[in-house]
Tab-separated table of N, CA and C in Angstrom:
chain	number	residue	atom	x	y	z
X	270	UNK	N	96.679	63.180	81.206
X	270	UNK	CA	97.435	62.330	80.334
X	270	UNK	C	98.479	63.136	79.556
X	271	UNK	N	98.273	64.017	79.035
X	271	UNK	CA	99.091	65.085	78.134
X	271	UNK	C	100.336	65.672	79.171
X	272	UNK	N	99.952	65.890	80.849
X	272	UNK	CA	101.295	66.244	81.408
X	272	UNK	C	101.932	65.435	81.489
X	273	UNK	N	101.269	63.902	81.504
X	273	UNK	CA	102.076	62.500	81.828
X	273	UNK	C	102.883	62.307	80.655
X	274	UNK	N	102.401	62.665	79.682
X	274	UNK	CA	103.164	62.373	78.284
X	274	UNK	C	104.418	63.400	77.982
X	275	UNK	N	104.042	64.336	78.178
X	275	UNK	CA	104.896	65.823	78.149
X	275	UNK	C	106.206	65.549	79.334
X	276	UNK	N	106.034	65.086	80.518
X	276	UNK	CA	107.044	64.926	81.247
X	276	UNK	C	107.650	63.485	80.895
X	277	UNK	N	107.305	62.581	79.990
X	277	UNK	CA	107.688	61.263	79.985
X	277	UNK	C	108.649	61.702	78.123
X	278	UNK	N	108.106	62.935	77.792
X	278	UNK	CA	108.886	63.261	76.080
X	278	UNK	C	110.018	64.581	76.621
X	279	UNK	N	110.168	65.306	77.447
X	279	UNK	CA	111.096	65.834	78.281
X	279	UNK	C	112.103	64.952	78.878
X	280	UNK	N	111.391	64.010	79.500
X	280	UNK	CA	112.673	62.783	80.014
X	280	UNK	C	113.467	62.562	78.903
X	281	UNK	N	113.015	61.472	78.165
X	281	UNK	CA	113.564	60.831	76.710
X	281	UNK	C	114.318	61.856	76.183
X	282	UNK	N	113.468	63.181	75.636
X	282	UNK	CA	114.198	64.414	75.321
X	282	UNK	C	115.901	64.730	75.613
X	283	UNK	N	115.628	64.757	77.064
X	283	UNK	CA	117.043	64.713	78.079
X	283	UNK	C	118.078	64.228	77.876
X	284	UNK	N	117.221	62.727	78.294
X	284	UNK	CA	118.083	61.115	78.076
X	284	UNK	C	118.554	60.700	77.185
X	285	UNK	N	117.956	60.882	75.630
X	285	UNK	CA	118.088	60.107	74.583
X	285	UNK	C	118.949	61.377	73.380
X	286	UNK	N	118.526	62.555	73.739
X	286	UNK	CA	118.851	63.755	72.450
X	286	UNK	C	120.312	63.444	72.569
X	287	UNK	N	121.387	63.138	73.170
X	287	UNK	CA	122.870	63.380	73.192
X	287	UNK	C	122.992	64.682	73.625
X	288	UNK	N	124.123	65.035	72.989
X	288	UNK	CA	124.739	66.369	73.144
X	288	UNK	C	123.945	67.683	72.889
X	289	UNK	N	123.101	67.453	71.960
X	289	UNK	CA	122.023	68.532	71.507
X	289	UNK	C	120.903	68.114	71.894
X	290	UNK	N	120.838	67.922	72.815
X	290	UNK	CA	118.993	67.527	73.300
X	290	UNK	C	118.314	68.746	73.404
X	291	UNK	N	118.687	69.873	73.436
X	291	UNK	CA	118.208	71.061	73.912
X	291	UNK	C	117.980	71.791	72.352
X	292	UNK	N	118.554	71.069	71.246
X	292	UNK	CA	118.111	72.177	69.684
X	292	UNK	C	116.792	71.609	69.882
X	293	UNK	N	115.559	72.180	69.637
X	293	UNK	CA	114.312	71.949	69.301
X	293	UNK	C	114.124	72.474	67.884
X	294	UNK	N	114.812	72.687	66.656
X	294	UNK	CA	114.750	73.948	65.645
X	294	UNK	C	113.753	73.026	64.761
X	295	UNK	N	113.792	71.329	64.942
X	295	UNK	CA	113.111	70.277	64.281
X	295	UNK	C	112.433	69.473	64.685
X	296	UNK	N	111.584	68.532	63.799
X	296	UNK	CA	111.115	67.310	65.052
X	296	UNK	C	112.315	65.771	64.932
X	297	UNK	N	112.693	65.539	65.691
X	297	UNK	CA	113.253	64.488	65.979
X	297	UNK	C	112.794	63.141	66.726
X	298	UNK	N	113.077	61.975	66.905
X	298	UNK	CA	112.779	61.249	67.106
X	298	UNK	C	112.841	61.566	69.001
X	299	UNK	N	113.198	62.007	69.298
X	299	UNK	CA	113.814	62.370	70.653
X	299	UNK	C	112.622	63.282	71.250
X	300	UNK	N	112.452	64.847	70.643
X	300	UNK	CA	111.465	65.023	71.116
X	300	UNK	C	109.942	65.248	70.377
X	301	UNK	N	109.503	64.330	69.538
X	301	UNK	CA	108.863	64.740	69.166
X	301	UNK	C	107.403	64.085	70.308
X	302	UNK	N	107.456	63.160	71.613
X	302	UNK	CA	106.068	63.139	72.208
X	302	UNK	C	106.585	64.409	72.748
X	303	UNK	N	107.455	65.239	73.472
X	303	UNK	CA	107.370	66.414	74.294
X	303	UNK	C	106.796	67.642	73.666
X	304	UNK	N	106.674	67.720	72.059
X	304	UNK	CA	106.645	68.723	71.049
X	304	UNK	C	104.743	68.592	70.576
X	305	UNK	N	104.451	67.142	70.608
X	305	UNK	CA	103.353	66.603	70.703
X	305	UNK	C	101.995	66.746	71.579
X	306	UNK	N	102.769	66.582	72.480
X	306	UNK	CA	102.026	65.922	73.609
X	306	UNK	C	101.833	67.583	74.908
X	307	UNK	N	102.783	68.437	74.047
X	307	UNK	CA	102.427	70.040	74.308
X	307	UNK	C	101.146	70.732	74.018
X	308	UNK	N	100.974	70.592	72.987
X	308	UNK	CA	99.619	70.855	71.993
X	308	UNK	C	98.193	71.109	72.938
X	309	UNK	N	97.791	69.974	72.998
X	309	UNK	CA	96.706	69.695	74.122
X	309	UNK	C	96.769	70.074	75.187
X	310	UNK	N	98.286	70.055	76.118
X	310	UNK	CA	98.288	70.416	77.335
X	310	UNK	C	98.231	71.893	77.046
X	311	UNK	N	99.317	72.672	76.132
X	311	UNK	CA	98.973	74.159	76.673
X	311	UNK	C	97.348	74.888	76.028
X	312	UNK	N	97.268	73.975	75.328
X	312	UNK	CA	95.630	74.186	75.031
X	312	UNK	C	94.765	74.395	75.995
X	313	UNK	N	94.868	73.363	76.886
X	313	UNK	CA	94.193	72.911	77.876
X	313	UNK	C	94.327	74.022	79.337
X	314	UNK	N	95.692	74.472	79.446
X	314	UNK	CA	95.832	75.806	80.485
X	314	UNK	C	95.314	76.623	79.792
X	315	UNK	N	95.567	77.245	78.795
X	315	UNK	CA	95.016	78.818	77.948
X	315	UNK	C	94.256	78.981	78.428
X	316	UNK	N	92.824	77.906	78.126
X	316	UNK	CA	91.933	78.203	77.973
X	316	UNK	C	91.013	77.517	79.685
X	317	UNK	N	91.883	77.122	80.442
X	317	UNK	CA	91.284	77.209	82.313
X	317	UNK	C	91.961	78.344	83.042
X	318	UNK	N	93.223	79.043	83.169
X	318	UNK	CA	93.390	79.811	83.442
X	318	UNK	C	92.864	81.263	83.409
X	319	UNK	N	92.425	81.809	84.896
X	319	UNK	CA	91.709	82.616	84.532
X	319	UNK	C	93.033	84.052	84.344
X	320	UNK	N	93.208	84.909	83.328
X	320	UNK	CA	94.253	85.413	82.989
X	320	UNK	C	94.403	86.964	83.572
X	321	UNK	N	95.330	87.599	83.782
X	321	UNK	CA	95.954	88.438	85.146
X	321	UNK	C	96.431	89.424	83.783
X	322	UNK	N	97.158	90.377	84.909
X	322	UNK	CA	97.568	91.303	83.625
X	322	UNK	C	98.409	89.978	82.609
X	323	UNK	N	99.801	89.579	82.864
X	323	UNK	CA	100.121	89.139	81.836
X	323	UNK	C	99.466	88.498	81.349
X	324	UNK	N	98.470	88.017	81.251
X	324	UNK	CA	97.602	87.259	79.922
X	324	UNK	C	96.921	88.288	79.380
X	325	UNK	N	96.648	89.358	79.721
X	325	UNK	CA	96.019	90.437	78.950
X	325	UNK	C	96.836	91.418	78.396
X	326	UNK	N	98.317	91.280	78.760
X	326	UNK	CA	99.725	91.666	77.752
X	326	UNK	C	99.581	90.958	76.598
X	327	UNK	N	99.748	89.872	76.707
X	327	UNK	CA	99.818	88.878	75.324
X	327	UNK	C	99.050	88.827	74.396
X	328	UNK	N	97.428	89.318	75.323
X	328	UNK	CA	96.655	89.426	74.216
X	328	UNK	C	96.436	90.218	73.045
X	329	UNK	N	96.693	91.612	73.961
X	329	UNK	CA	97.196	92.691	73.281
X	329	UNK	C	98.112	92.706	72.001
X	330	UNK	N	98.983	91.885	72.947
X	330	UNK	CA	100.497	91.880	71.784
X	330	UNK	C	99.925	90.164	70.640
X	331	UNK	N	98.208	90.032	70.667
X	331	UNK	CA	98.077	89.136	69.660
X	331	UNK	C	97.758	89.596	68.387
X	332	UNK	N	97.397	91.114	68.435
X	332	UNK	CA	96.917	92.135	67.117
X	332	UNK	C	98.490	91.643	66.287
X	333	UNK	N	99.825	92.010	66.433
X	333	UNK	CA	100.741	91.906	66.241
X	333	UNK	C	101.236	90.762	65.966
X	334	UNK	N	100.825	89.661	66.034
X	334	UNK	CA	101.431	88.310	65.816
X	334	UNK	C	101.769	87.916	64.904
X	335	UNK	N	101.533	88.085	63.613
X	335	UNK	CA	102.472	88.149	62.449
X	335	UNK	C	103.816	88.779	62.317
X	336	UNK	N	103.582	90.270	62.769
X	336	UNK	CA	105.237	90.971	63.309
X	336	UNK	C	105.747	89.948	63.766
X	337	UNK	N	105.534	90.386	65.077
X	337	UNK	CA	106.285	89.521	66.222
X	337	UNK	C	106.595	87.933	65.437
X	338	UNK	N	105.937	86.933	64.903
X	338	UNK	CA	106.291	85.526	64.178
X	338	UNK	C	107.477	85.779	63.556
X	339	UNK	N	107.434	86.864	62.693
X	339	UNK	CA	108.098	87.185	61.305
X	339	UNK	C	109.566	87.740	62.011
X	340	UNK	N	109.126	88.602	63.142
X	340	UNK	CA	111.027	88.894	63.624
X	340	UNK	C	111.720	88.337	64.658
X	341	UNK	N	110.877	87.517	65.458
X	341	UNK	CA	111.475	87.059	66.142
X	341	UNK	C	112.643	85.792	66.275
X	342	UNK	N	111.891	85.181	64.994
X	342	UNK	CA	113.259	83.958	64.680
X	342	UNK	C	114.480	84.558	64.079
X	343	UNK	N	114.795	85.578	63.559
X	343	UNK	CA	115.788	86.070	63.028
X	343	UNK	C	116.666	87.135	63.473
X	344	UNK	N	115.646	87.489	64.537
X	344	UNK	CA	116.255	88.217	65.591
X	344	UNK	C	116.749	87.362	66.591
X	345	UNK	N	116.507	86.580	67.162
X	345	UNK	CA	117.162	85.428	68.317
X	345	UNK	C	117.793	84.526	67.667
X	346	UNK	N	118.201	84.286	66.426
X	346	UNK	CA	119.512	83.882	66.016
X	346	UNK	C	120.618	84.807	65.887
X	347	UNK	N	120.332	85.569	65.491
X	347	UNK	CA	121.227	86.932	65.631
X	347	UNK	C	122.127	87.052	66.961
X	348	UNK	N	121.018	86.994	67.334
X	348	UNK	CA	121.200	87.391	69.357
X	348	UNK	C	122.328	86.380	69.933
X	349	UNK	N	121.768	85.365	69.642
X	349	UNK	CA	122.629	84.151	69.961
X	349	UNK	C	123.567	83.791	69.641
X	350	UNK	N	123.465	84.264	67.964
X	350	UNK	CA	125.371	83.955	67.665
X	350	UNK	C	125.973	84.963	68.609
X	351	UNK	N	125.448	86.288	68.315
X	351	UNK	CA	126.402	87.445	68.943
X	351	UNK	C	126.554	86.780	70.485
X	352	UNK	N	125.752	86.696	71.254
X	352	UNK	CA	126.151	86.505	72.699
X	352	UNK	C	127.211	85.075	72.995
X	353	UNK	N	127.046	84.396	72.039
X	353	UNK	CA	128.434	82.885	71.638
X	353	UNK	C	129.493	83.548	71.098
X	354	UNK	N	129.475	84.254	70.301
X	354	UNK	CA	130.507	85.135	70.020
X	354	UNK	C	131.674	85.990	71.055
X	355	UNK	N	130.367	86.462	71.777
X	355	UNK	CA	131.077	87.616	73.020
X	355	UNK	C	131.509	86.425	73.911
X	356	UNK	N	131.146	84.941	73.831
X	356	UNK	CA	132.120	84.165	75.105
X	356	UNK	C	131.002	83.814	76.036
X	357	UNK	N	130.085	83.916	76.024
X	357	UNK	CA	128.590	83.664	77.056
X	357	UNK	C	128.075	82.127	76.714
X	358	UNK	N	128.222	81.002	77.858
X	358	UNK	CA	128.542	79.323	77.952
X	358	UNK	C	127.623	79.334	78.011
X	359	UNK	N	127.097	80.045	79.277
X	359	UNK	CA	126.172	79.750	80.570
X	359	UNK	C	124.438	79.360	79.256
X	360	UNK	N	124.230	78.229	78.900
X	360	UNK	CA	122.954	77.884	78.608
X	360	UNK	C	121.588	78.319	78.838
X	361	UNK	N	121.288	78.563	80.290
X	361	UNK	CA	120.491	79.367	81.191
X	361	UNK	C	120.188	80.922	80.665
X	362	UNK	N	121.443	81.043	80.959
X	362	UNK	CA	121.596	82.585	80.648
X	362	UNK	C	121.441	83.281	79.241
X	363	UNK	N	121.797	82.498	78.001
X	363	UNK	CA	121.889	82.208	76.578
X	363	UNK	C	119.992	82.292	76.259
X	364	UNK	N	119.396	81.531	76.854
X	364	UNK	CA	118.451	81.019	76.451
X	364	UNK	C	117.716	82.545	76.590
X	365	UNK	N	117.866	83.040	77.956
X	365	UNK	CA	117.042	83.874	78.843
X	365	UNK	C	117.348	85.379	77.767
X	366	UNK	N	118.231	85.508	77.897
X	366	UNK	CA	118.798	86.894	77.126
X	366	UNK	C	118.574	86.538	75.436
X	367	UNK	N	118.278	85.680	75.301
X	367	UNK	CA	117.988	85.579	73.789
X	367	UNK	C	116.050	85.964	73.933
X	368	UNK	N	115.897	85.235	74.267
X	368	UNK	CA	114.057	85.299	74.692
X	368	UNK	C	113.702	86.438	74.890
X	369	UNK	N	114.431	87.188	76.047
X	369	UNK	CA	114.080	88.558	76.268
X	369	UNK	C	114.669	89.996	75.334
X	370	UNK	N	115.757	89.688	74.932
X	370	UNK	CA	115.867	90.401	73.678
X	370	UNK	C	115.591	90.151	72.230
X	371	UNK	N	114.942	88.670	71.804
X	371	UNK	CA	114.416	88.904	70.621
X	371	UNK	C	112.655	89.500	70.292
X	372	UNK	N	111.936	89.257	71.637
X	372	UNK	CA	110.731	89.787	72.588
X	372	UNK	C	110.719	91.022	72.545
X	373	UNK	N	112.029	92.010	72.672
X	373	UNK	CA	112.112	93.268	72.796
X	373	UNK	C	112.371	94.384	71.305
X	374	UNK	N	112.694	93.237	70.795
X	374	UNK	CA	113.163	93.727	69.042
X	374	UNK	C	111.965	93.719	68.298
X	375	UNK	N	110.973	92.482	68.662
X	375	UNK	CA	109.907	92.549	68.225
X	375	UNK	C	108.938	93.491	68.005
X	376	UNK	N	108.892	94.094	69.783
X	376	UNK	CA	108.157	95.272	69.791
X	376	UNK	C	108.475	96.395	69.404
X	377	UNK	N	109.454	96.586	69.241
X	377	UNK	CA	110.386	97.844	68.453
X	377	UNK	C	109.744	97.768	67.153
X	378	UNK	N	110.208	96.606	66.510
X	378	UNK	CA	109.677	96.439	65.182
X	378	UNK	C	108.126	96.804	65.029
X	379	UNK	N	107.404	96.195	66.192
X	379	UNK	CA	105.964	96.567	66.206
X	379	UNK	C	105.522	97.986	66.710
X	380	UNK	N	105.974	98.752	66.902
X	380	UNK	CA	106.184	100.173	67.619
X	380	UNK	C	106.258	101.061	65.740
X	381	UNK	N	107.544	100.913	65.593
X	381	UNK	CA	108.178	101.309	64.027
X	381	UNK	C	107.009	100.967	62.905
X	382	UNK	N	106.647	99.897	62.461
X	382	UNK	CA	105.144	99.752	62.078
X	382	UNK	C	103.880	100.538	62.665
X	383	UNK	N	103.654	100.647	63.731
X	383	UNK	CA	102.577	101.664	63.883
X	383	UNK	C	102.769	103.470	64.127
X	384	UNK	N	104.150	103.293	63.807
X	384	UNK	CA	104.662	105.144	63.694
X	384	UNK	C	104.722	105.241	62.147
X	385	UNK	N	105.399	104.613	61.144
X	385	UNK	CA	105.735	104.392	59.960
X	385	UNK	C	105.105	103.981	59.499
X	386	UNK	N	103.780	104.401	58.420
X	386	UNK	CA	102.860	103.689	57.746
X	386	UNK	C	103.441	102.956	56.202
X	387	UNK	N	104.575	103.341	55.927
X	387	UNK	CA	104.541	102.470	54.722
X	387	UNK	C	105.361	100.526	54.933
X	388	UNK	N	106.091	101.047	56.314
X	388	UNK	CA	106.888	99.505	56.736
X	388	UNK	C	105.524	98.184	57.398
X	389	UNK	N	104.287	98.887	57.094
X	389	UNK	CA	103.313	98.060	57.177
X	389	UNK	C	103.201	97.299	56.020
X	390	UNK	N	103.449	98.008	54.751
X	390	UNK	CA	103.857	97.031	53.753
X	390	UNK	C	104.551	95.453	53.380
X	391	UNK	N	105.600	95.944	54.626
X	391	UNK	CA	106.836	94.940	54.592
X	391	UNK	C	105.629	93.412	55.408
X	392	UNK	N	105.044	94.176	56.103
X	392	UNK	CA	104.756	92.976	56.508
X	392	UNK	C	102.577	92.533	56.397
X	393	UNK	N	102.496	93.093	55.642
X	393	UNK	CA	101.227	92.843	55.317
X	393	UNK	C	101.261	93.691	53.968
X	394	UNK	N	101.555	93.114	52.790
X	394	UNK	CA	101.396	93.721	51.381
X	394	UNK	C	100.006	93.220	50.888
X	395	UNK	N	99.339	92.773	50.947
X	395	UNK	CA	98.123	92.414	50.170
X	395	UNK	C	96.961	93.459	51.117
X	396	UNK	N	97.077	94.004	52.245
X	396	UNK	CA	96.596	94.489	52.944
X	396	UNK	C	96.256	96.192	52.681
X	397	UNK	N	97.276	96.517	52.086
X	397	UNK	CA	98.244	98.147	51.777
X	397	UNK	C	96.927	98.398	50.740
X	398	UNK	N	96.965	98.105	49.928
X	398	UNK	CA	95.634	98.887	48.873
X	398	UNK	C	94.507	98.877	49.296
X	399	UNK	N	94.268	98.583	50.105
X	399	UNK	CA	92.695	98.333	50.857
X	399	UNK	C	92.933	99.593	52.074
X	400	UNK	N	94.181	99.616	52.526
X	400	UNK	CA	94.442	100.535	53.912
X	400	UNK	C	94.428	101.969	53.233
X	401	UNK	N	94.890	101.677	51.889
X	401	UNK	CA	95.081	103.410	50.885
X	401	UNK	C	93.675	103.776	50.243
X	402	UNK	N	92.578	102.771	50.090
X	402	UNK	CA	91.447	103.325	49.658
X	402	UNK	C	90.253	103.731	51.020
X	403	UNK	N	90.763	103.425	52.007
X	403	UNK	CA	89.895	104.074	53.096
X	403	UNK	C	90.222	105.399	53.584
């Protein structure tokens, strides 16, 4: 039921968003069964899929998930103006090179945090006095 719903809030999505059917930054009337009706379904793979290296990448990279939350939206806006900037239409391509370089900034950032013990601060401060009395 949840893929039936998910491909029936993707349609509408399509059909109904106008010109911006593709901003997801909110919920809208447009996609909010596709945004919905996601929930359950990728719930529902996670946890039947039996997982290969890349699912045991991700997991890895789940210690980190606050980093990674915290830079990745501000890094792939970044990304995106700059690559609209440089003249890059292609949607496809926009999407792809934003994903994979705000993905890659992340881990930098998460790399720089585990070389640099005080930029652990920046992103876990209530954490830091407890890490200095052990």
């Amino acid at each position: 039921m949840s893929v039936a719903l998910f491909a029936l809030g993707c349609i509408v999505q399509a059909n109904f968003g106008g010109s911006t059917w593709f901003v997801t930054d909110m919920m809208t009337p447009t996609d909010v069964l596709a945004k919905l009706s996601s929930i359950p379904l990728f719930l529902y793979l996670f946890s039947h899929i039996k997982l290969g290296s890349v699912g045991n990448y991700f997991i890895d990279c789940g210690r980190y998930s606050l980093i990674i939350y915290l830079v990745h939206a501000p890094a792939a806006s970044v990304i995106r103006i700059v690559l609209q900037k440089l003249g890059l239409e292609s949607y496809v391509l926009l999407v792809f090179l934003t994903l994979i370089s705000a993905w890659c900034i992340s881990l930098l950032v998460v790399r720089l945090v585990q070389n640099i013990p005080w930029l652990s601060l920046v992103f876990n401060p209530y954490q830091y006095p407890h890490r200095k009395q052990k």
